[in-house]
Each structure stands twice: as structure tokens, then as C-alpha cells.
Short mmCIF file of C-alpha atoms in Angstrom, two decimals:
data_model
loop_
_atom_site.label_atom_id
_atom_site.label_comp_id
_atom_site.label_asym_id
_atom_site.label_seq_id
_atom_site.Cartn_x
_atom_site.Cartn_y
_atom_site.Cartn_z
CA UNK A 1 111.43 80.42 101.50
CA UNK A 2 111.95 81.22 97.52
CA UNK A 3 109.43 84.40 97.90
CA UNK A 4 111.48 85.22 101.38
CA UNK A 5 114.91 85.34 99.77
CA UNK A 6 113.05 87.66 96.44
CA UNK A 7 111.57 89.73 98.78
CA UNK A 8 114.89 90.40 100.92
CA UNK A 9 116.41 90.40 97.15
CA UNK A 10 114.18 92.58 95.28
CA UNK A 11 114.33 95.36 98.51
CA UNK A 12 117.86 95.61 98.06
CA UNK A 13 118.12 95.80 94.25
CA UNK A 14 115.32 98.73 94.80
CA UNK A 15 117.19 100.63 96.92
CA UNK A 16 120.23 100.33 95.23
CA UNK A 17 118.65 101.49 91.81
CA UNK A 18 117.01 104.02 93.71
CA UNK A 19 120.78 105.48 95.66
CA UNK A 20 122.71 104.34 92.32
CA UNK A 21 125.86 103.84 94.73
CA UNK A 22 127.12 101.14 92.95
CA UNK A 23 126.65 102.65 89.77
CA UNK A 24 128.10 106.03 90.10
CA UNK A 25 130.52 105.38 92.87
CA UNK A 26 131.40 101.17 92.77
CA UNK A 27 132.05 101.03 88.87
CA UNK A 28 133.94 104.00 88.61
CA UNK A 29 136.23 103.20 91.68
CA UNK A 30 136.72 99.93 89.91
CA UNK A 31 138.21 101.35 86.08
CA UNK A 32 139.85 103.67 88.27
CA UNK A 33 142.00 100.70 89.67
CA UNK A 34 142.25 99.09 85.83
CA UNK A 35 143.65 102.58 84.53
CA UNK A 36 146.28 102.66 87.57
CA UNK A 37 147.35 99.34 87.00
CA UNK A 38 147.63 100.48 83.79
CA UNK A 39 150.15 103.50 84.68
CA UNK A 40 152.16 101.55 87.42
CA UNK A 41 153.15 98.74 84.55
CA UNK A 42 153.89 101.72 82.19
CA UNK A 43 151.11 100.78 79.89
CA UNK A 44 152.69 97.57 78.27
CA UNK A 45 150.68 96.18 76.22
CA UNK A 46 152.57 92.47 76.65
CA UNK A 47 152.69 92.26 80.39
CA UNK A 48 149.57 94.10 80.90
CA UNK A 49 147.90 91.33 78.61
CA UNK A 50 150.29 88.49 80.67
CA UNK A 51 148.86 89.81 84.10
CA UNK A 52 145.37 90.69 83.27
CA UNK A 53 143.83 87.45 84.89
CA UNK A 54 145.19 88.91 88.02
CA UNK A 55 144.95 92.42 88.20
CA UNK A 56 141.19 92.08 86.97
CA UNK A 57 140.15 89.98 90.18
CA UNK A 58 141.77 92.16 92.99
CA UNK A 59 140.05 95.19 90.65
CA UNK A 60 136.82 93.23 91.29
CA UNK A 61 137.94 92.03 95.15
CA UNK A 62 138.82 95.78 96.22
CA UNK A 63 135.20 97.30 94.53
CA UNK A 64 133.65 94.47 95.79
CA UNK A 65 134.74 95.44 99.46
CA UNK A 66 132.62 98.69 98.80
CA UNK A 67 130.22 97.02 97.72
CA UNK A 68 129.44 94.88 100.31
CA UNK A 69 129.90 97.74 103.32
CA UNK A 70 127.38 99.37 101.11
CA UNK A 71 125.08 96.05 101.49
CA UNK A 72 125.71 96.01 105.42
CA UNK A 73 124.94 100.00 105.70
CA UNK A 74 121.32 99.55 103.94
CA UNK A 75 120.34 97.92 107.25
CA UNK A 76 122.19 100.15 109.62
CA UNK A 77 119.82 103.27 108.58
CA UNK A 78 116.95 103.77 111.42
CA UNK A 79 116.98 100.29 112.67
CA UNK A 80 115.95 98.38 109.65
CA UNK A 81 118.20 95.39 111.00
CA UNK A 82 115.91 95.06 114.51
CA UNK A 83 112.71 95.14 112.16
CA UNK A 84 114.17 92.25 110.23
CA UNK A 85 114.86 90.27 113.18
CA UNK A 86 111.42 90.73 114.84
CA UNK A 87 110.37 89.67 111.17
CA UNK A 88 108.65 86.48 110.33
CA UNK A 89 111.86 86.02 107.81
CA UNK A 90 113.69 83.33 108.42
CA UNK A 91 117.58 84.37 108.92
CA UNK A 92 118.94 81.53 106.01
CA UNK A 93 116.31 83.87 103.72
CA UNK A 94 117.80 86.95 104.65
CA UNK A 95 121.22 85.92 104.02
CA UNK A 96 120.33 84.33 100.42
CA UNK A 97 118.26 87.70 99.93
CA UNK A 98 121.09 89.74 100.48
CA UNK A 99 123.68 87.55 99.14
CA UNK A 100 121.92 87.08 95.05
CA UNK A 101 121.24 90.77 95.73
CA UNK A 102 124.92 91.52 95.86
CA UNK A 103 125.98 88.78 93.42
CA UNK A 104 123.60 90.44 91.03
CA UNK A 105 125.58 93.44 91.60
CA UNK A 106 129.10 92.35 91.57
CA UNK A 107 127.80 90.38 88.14
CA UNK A 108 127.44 93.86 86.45
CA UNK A 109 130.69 95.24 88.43
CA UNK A 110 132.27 92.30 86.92
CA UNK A 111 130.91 92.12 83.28
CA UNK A 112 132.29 95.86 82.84
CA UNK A 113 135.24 95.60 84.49
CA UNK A 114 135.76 92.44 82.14
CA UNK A 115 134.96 95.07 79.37
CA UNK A 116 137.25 97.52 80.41
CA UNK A 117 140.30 95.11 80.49
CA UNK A 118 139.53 93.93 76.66
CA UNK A 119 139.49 96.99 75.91
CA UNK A 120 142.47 98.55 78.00
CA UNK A 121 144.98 95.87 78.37
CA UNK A 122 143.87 94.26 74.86
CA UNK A 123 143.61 91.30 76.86
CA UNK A 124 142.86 88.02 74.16
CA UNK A 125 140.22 85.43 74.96
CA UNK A 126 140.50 81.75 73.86
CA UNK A 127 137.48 80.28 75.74
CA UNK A 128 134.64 82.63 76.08
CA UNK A 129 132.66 79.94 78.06
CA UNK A 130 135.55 79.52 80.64
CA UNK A 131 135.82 83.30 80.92
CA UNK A 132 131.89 83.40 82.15
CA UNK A 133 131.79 80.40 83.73
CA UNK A 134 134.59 81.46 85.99
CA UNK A 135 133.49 85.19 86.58
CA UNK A 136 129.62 83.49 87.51
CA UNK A 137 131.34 80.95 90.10
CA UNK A 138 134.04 83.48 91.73
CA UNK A 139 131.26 86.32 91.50
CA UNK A 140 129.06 83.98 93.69
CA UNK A 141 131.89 83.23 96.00
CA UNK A 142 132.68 86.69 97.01
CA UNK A 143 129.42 87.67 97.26
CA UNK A 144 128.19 84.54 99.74
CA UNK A 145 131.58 85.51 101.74
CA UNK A 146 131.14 89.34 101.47
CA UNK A 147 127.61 88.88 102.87
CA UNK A 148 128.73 86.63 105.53
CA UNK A 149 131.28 88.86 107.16
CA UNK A 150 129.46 91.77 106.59
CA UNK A 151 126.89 90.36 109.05
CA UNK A 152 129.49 89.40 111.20
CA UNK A 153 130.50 92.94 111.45
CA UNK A 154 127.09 94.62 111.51
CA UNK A 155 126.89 97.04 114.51
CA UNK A 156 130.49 97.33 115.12
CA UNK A 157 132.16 100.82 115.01
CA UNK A 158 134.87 100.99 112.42
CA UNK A 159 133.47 98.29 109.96
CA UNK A 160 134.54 99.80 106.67
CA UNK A 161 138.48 99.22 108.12
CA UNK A 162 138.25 95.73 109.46
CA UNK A 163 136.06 94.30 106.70
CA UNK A 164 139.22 94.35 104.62
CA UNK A 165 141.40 93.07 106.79
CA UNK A 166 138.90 90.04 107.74
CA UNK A 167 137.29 89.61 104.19
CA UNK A 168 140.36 90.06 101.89
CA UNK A 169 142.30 86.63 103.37
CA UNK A 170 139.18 84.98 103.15
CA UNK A 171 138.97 86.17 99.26
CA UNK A 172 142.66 85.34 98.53
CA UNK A 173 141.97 81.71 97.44
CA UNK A 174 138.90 83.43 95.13
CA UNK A 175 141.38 85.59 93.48
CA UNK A 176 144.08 83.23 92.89
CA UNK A 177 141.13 80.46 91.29
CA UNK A 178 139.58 82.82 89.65
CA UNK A 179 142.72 84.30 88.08
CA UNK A 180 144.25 80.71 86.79
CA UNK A 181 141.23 79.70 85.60
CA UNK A 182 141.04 83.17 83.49
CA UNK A 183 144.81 82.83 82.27
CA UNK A 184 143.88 79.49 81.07
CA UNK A 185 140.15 81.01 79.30
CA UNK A 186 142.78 83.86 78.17
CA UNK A 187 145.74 81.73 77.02
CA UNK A 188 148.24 83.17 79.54
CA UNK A 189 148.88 80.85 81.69
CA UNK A 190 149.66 76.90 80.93
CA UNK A 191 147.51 75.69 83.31
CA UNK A 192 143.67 73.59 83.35
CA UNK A 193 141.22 76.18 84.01
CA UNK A 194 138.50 73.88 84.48
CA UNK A 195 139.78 72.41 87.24
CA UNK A 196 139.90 75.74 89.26
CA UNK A 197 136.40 76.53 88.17
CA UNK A 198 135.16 73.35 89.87
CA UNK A 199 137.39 74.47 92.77
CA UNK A 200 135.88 77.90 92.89
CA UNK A 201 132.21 76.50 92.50
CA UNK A 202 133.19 74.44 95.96
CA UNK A 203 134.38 77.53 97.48
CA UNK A 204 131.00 79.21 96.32
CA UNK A 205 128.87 76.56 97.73
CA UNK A 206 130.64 76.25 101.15
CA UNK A 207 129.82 79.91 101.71
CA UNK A 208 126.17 80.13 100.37
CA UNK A 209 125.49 76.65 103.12
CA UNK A 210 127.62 78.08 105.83
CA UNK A 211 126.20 81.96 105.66
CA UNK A 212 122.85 80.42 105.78
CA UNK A 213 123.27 78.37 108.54
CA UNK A 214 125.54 81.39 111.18
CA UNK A 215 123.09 84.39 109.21
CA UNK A 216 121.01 84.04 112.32
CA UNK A 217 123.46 83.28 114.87
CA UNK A 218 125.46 86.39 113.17
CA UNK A 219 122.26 88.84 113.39
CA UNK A 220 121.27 87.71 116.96
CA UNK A 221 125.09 89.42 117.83
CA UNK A 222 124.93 92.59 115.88
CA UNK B 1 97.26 85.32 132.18
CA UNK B 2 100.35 87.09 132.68
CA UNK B 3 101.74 88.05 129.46
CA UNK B 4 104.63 90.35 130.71
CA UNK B 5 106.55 88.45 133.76
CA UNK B 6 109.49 89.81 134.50
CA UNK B 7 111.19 88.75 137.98
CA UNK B 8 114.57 90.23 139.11
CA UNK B 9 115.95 91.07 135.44
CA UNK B 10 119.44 92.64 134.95
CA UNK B 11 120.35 93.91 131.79
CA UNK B 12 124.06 95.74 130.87
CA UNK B 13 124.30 97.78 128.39
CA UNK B 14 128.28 97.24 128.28
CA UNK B 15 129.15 97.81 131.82
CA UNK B 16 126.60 99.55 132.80
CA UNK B 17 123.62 98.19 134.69
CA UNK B 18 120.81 99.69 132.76
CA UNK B 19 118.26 97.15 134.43
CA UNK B 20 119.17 96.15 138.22
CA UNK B 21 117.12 93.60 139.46
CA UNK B 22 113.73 94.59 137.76
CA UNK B 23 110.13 92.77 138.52
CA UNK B 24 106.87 92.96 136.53
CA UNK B 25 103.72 91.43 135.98
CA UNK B 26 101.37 92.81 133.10
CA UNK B 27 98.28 90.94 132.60
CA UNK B 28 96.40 89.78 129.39
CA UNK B 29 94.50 93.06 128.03
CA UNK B 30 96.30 95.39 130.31
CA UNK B 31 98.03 98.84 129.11
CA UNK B 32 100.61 100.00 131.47
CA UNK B 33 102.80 103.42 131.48
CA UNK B 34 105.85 103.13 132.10
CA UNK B 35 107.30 106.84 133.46
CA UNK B 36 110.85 107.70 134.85
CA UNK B 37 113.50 110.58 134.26
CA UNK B 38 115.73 110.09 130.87
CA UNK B 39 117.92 106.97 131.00
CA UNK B 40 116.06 105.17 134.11
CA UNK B 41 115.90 101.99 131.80
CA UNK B 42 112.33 102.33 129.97
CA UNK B 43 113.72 101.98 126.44
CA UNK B 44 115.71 98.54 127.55
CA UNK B 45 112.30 97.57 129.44
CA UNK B 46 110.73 97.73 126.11
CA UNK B 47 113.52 96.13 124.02
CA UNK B 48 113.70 93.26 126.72
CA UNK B 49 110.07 92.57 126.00
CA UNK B 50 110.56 92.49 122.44
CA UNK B 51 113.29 89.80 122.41
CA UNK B 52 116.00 92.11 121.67
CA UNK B 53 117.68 92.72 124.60
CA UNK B 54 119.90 89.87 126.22
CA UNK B 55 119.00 89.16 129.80
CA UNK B 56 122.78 89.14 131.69
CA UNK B 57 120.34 87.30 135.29
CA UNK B 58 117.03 86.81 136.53
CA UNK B 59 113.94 84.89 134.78
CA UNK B 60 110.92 86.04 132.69
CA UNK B 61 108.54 85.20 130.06
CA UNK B 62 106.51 87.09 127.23
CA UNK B 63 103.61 85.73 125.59
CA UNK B 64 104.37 82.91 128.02
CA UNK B 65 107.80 82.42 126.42
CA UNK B 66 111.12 82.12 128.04
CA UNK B 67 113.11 85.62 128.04
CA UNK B 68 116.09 83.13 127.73
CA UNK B 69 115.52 80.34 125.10
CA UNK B 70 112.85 81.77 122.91
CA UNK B 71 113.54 85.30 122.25
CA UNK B 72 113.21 84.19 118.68
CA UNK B 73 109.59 83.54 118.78
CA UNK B 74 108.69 86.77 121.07
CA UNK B 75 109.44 88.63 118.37
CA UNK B 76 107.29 87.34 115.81
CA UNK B 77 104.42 87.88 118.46
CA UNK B 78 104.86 91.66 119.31
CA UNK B 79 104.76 95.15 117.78
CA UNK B 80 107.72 97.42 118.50
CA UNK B 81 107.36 101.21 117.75
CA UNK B 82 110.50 102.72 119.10
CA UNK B 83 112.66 105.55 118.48
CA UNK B 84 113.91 103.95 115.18
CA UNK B 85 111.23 103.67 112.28
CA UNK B 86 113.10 100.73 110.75
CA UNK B 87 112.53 102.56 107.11
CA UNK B 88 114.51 102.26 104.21
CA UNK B 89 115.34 105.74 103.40
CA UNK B 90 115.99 105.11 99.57
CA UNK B 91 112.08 103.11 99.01
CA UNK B 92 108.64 104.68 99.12
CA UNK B 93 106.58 105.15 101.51
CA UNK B 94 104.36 102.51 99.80
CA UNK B 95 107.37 100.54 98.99
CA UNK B 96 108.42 100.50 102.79
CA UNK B 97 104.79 99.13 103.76
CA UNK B 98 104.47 96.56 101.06
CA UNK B 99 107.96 95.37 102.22
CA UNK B 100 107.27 95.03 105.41
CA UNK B 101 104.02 93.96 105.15
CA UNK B 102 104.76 91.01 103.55
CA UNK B 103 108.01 90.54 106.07
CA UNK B 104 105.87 90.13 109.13
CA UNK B 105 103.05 88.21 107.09
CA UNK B 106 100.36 90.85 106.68
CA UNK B 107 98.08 90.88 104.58
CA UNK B 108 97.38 93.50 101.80
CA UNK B 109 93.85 93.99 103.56
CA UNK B 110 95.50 94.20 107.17
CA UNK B 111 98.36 96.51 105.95
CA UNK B 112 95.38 98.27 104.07
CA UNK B 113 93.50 98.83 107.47
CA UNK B 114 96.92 99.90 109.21
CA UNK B 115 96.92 102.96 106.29
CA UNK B 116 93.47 103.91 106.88
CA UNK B 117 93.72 103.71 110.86
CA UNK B 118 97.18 105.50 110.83
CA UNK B 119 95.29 107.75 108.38
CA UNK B 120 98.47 107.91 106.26
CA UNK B 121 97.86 109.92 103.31
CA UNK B 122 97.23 108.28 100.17
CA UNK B 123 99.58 110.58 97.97
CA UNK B 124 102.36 110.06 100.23
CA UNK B 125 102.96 106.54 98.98
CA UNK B 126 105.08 107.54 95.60
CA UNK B 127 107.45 109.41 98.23
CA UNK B 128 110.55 108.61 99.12
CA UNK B 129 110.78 108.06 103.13
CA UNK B 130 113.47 110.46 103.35
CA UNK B 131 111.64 113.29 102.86
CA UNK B 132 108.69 112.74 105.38
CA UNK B 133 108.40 114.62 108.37
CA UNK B 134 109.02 113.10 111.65
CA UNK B 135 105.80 112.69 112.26
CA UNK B 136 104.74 111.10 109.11
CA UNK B 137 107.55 108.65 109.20
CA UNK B 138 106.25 108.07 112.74
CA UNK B 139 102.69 107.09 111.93
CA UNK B 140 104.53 104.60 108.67
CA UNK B 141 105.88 102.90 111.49
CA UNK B 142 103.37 102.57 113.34
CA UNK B 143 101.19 101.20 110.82
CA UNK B 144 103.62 98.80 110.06
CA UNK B 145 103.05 97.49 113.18
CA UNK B 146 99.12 97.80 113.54
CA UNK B 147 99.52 95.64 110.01
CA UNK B 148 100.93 92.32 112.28
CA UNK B 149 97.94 92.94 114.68
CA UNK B 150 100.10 92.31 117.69
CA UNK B 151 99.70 90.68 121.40
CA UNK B 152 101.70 93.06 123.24
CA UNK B 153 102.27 96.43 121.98
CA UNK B 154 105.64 97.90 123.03
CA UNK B 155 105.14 101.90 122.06
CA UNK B 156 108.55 104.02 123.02
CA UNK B 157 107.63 107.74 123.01
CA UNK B 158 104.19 107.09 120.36
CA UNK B 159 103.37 110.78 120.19
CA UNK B 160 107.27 111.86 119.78
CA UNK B 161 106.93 114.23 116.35
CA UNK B 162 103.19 113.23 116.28
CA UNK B 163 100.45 116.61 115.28
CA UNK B 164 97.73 116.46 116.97
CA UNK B 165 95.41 114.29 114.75
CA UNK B 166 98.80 112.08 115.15
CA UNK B 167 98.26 111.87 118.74
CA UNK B 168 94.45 111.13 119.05
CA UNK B 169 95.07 108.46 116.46
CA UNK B 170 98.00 106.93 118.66
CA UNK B 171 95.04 107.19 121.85
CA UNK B 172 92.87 105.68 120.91
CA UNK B 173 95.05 102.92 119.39
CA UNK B 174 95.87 101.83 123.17
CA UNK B 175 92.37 101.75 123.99
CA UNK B 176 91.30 99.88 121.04
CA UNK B 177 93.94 97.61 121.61
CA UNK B 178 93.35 96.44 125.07
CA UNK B 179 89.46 96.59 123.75
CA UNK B 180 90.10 93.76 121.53
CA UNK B 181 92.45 92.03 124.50
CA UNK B 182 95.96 93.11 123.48
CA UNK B 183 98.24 94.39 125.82
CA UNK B 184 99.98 97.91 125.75
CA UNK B 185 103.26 98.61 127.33
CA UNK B 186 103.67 102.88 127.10
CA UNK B 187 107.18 105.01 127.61
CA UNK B 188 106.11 108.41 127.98
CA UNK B 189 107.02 111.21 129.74
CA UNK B 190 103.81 113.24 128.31
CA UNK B 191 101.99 111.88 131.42
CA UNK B 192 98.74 113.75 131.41
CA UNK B 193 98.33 112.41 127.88
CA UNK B 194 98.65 108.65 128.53
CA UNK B 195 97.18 108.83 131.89
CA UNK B 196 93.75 108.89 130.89
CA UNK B 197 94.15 105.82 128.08
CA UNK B 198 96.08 103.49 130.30
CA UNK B 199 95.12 100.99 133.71
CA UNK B 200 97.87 102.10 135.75
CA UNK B 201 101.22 103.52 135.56
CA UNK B 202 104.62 102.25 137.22
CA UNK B 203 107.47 103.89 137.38
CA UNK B 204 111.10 102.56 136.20
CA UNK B 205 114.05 104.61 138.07
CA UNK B 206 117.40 103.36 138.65
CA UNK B 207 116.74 100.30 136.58
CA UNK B 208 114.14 99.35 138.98
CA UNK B 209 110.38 99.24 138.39
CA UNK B 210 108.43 100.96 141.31
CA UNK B 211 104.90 100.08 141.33
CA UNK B 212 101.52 101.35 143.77
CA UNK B 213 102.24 104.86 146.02
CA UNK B 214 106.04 104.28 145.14
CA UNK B 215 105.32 104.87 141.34
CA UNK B 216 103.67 108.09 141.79
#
């Protein structure tokens, strides 16, 4: 099953090298949101530090919608979904393929981004090992999640406007984890930040055992 | 032993009946046209037999599983060339093959044998599938599928985009085929082609399958 989920894996992180949508149309899209949050709190250095935990994870939520429609479309091209079911692949290895695939790439989205708001909000970090900890755990989360409903919508007309509308309340308990957990990591927020890691980590888990057990169910419908 | 048997089968496509009640026996070894105007329900015949098509009534079985309850396995048993290629645009031509290869549990020799019976050319395997021709995206497909040496072909339109070294290749795959006791299922309309390679011919109109004097 390991060499099932690389293989399913390893296709996807091809093709996306290859297309280099995340890279030249994901990442930008993302500082683009930073540098507008940015201008709407009139470049403040104080609350833009105070409210960096959250404005970096719905950053990373809304480029992280793209980048799963991106994930779903890869199949969509000339039937590529129908040759996967007729596959030998088991549909819990397709899932995990596509889901570390896209966790991989939210991982970079996120490690820049994460960059970016050091950089432009001057954001200060107290515990670097929360910080990555958390980023890893919610990363995972929206990526098991994000590959979950993006099979669920597979094959439907007018994905790219209900995939935010069904994945974003799903996400809403990712972003407000995540974003404790990083004002505690960034000393912003009295709160314990390990505590919401563990809870993110559940969250994480719950979607990487349910996707693989509907995946199949889910493709069957598309 | 029948490996196609299909008995009253109705299949919407929404709400429209694109199979009404359609009945079919196909025999171990057997290659079979199936002919009929545009939209008669020859794509869906094919898709039914590959377990991807849900059956809305009747009963049937494929590879002597249920149309019903084991779609799951009647896929893993047959070869599907339709109008789709089922390639990743973005990978290689080699890239494509080695991919799927190893998703429907080829072998490098068997996937190696599908390239040199597809007679896919070797330099075409650093190039990225988007910029093949029809036809040569056509024959990567098909070799794809020659790589899972299937029971029961299922070939929608094989010569569609095909040159004609394309075409004899895709003849005398049916006849090798049933040769080694496959079976071929064939949606043509290029009729004086297929003729000659296939048993018999029925005809699907209406989302009915007419066999004998009716088919002609």
C-alpha cells in the first residue's frame, strides 16, 4: 500500500513541478493576501504583529482552496479519474497519494507565507518548535480535508464555487487551532498552545482515517 | 462461457434512457462489433461492461461477475480504450506509461511489449503528452491497456485519429486477442474495416441491441 500511496504521490508532485501552478500562481496569490492585510490595517506594525496568528492561517486557508481545486482538476483532464478507478489502486491509496501530495505542497505554501509575515508584519517568535509543530499538524489537516471534499466534488459543474462554501466551515476549527496555538508560539495571545496542537493533530487524524475510508465510496459517485 | 451477459439492462444517463431494456451474450474468445447511428447507446454499452456505468434495472455479469455488486472487480479484469486517453497532460509520454503501468500491475517487460506492439516510438518518451498527435496519444493508450493483458477488451472508436500503420496495428490486435482467447467488444462505425477482424456484428439502436438479419 506504501508504494501505492508514492506512486499516486510522486505523479502528482511531477505534474505539479512540471505545470508550476502552485509556484507561480498559489504562492503569489497567497503574499498577495499578506500585503492586503497589510493595507486594510494601515500597515501597523503593533496590531499587525497582535493579529498575525490569524491573518496568516486564512492567508494559508484561502491559497489552500486553490490549491486543492488544482489537485481535483489533475484528474479531470482526459479521463485520468476512470483510469484510476479501473486501476488495481486501492481507493484508501489514492486518497493518501493525493492527500501527502498536497500536504507537501501546502508545507512549502506555508513555510513562505510564514516567511513573508516575519518579514512583513515583524511578527516575534517565542517558541520556534510550537510555530512548526503547529504549521506541520494544521498543514496536514487541511490537506486530508481539502482532499476529501475535493473528491466529493469531482465531476460536478461549478466546483471551484462550492468547494469554498463546503470546505471553508469545515476548515474554521483549523484556523482558529492553528491560530491560538501560533499566538501562544508568538507571544500574542495568553493562552496554552500545546493544547491546541494536540487538538489540531486529532482534527488531522480524523480526516486522514475518514478520507481513506469514503475515498472510494466518493470516487465510485464522481 | 459467457463472459458478456447482459439481460434487459437500462441505463439513464440523467433522465434519459440511454440503454432501454438491452440483452447480450458474448462468449469466451469472441470479438463482436457493435454498429448503430451516433448516440444509439454503444459508448454506455462499453462503459457498462467496464464497471463504470450504474445499472438503473435488469441483471448481468462480466467476467462472470455481478453488474450490480462487483463492479469493483470488473474493472481490474478489463481493458478500456475509449474516447478519453486517461493521460496526464503535464508527464511524459514515458512518464504516463511507467505510471500506469505500475497502477494496473504491469510489468516493465509487459508494458515493454505494449511499446513495441503499439510500435510507439522510442524518442517520443521524453515528450510531454500534450504535444502528441491524436493519434499518437491514441496508440499510448492503447498500450496502456495491451500492458494489463486484459479478458475483455472494450475498444470505443480504436482507429479514431489512428494513420494507417495505426490502424493495421489496432487489427490485428483484435485478432490476436481472441487468438490467445480474449474477448473483443468493437464501437465502430468504419464497418468495412472491422468487419473482416470480428465474428459477428450486432447492432445497438434506440438503446436496444439488435442481433441476426435485424442487425444488418
Amino acid at each position: 500500500m506504501l508504494s501505492d500511496v508514492l506512486l499516486i504521490a510522486g505523479k502528482d508532485l511531477r505534474v505539479e513541478l512540471r505545470s508550476r501552478i502552485a509556484l507561480n500562481q498559489v504562492v503569489p496569490f497567497a503574499l498577495l493576501v499578506l500585503v492586503l492585510f497589510g493595507f486594510a490595517l494601515d500597515a501597523d506594525s503593533s496590531t499587525l504583529a497582535t493579529f498575525t496568528p490569524g491573518l496568516y492561517w486564512v492567508a494559508v486557508v484561502l491559497a489552500a482552496l486553490l490549491a486543492v481545486h488544482r489537485s481535483v482538476s489533475l484528474e479531470d483532464g482526459d479521463g485520468a479519474d476512470e483510469g484510476l478507478l479501473m486501476s488495481g489502486l486501492h481507493p484508501a491509496s489514492v486518497f493518501l497519494g493525493k492527500a501527502v501530495a498536497l500536504i507537501a505542497e501546502l508545507l512549502l505554501l506555508a513555510l513562505v507565507l510564514l516567511g513573508g509575515v516575519l518579514i512583513l508584519y515583524g511578527a516575534p517568535v517565542d517558541d520556534v518548535t510550537l510555530l512548526l509543530l503547529t504549521t506541520v499538524a494544521a498543514v496536514i489537516g487541511v490537506g486530508a480535508a481539502g482532499t476529501l471534499y475535493g473528491a466529493l466534488l469531482s465531476g460536478q459543474r461549478a466546483r471551484e464555487t462550492i468547494l469554498p462554501i463546503l470546505l471553508l466551515p469545515v476548515l474554521a476549527p483549523v484556523v482558529i487551532g492553528a491560530s491560538r496555538a501560533f499566538g501562544d508560539a508568538m507571544g500574542s495571545v495568553a493562552t496554552d498552545g500545546w493544547s491546541w496542537l494536540l487538538s489540531l493533530t486529532g482534527f488531522a487524524m480524523l480526516y486522514l482515517a475518514v478520507g481513506s475510508v469514503a475515498h472510494g465510496a466518493l470516487m465510485e459517485e464522481a | 462461457m459467457s463472459v458478456v451477459s447482459l439481460r434487459n439492462i437500462v441505463v439513464l444517463l440523467g433522465q434519459f434512457p440511454a440503454l432501454s431494456g438491452a440483452t447480450l451474450e458474448v462468449q469466451a474468445g469472441e470479438s463482436v462489433l457493435l454498429q448503430g447511428p451516433n448516440g444509439a447507446g454503444k459508448s454506455t454499452l462499453l462503459r457498462l461492461c467496464a464497471g463504470l456505468q450504474r445499472v438503473e434495472r435488469g441483471d448481468g455479469s462480466i467476467l462472470g461477475h455481478d453488474l450490480h455488486r462487483e463492479r469493483r472487480i470488473i474493472r481490474r479484469r478489463v481493458g478500456l480504450v475509449g474516447h478519453r486517453t486517461m493521460l496526464y497532460d503535464d508527464l511524459t509520454t514515458g512518464e504516463n506509461l511507467r505510471f500506469w503501468a505500475r497502477a494496473v500491475r504491469a510489468t516493465p517487460e509487459e508494458l515493454d511489449q505494449a511499446i513495441e506492439r503499439m510500435q510507439i516510438d522510442r524518442r517520443l518518451m521524453d515528450v510531454p503528452t500534450r504535444q502528441l498527435s491524436a493519434g499518437q496519444r491514441r496508440r499510448t493508450a492503447l498500450a496502456v491497456a495491451a500492458a494489463r493483458r486484459p479478458e475483455l477488451w472494450l475498444l470505443d472508436e480504436p482507429h479514431a485519429g489512428l494513420d494507417q500503420a495505426g490502424r493495421d496495428i489496432v487489427d490485428s490486435l483484435i485478432t490476436d486477442a481472441t487468438a490467445a482467447g480474449a474477448t473483443v467488444l468493437v464501437a465502430s462505425h468504419e464497418l468495412d474495416r472491422v468487419r473482416p477482424v470480428v465474428d459477428r456484428q450486432v447492432t445497438v439502436a434506440g438503446g436496444l441491441i439488435l442481433e441476426g438479419a435485424d442487425a444488418v
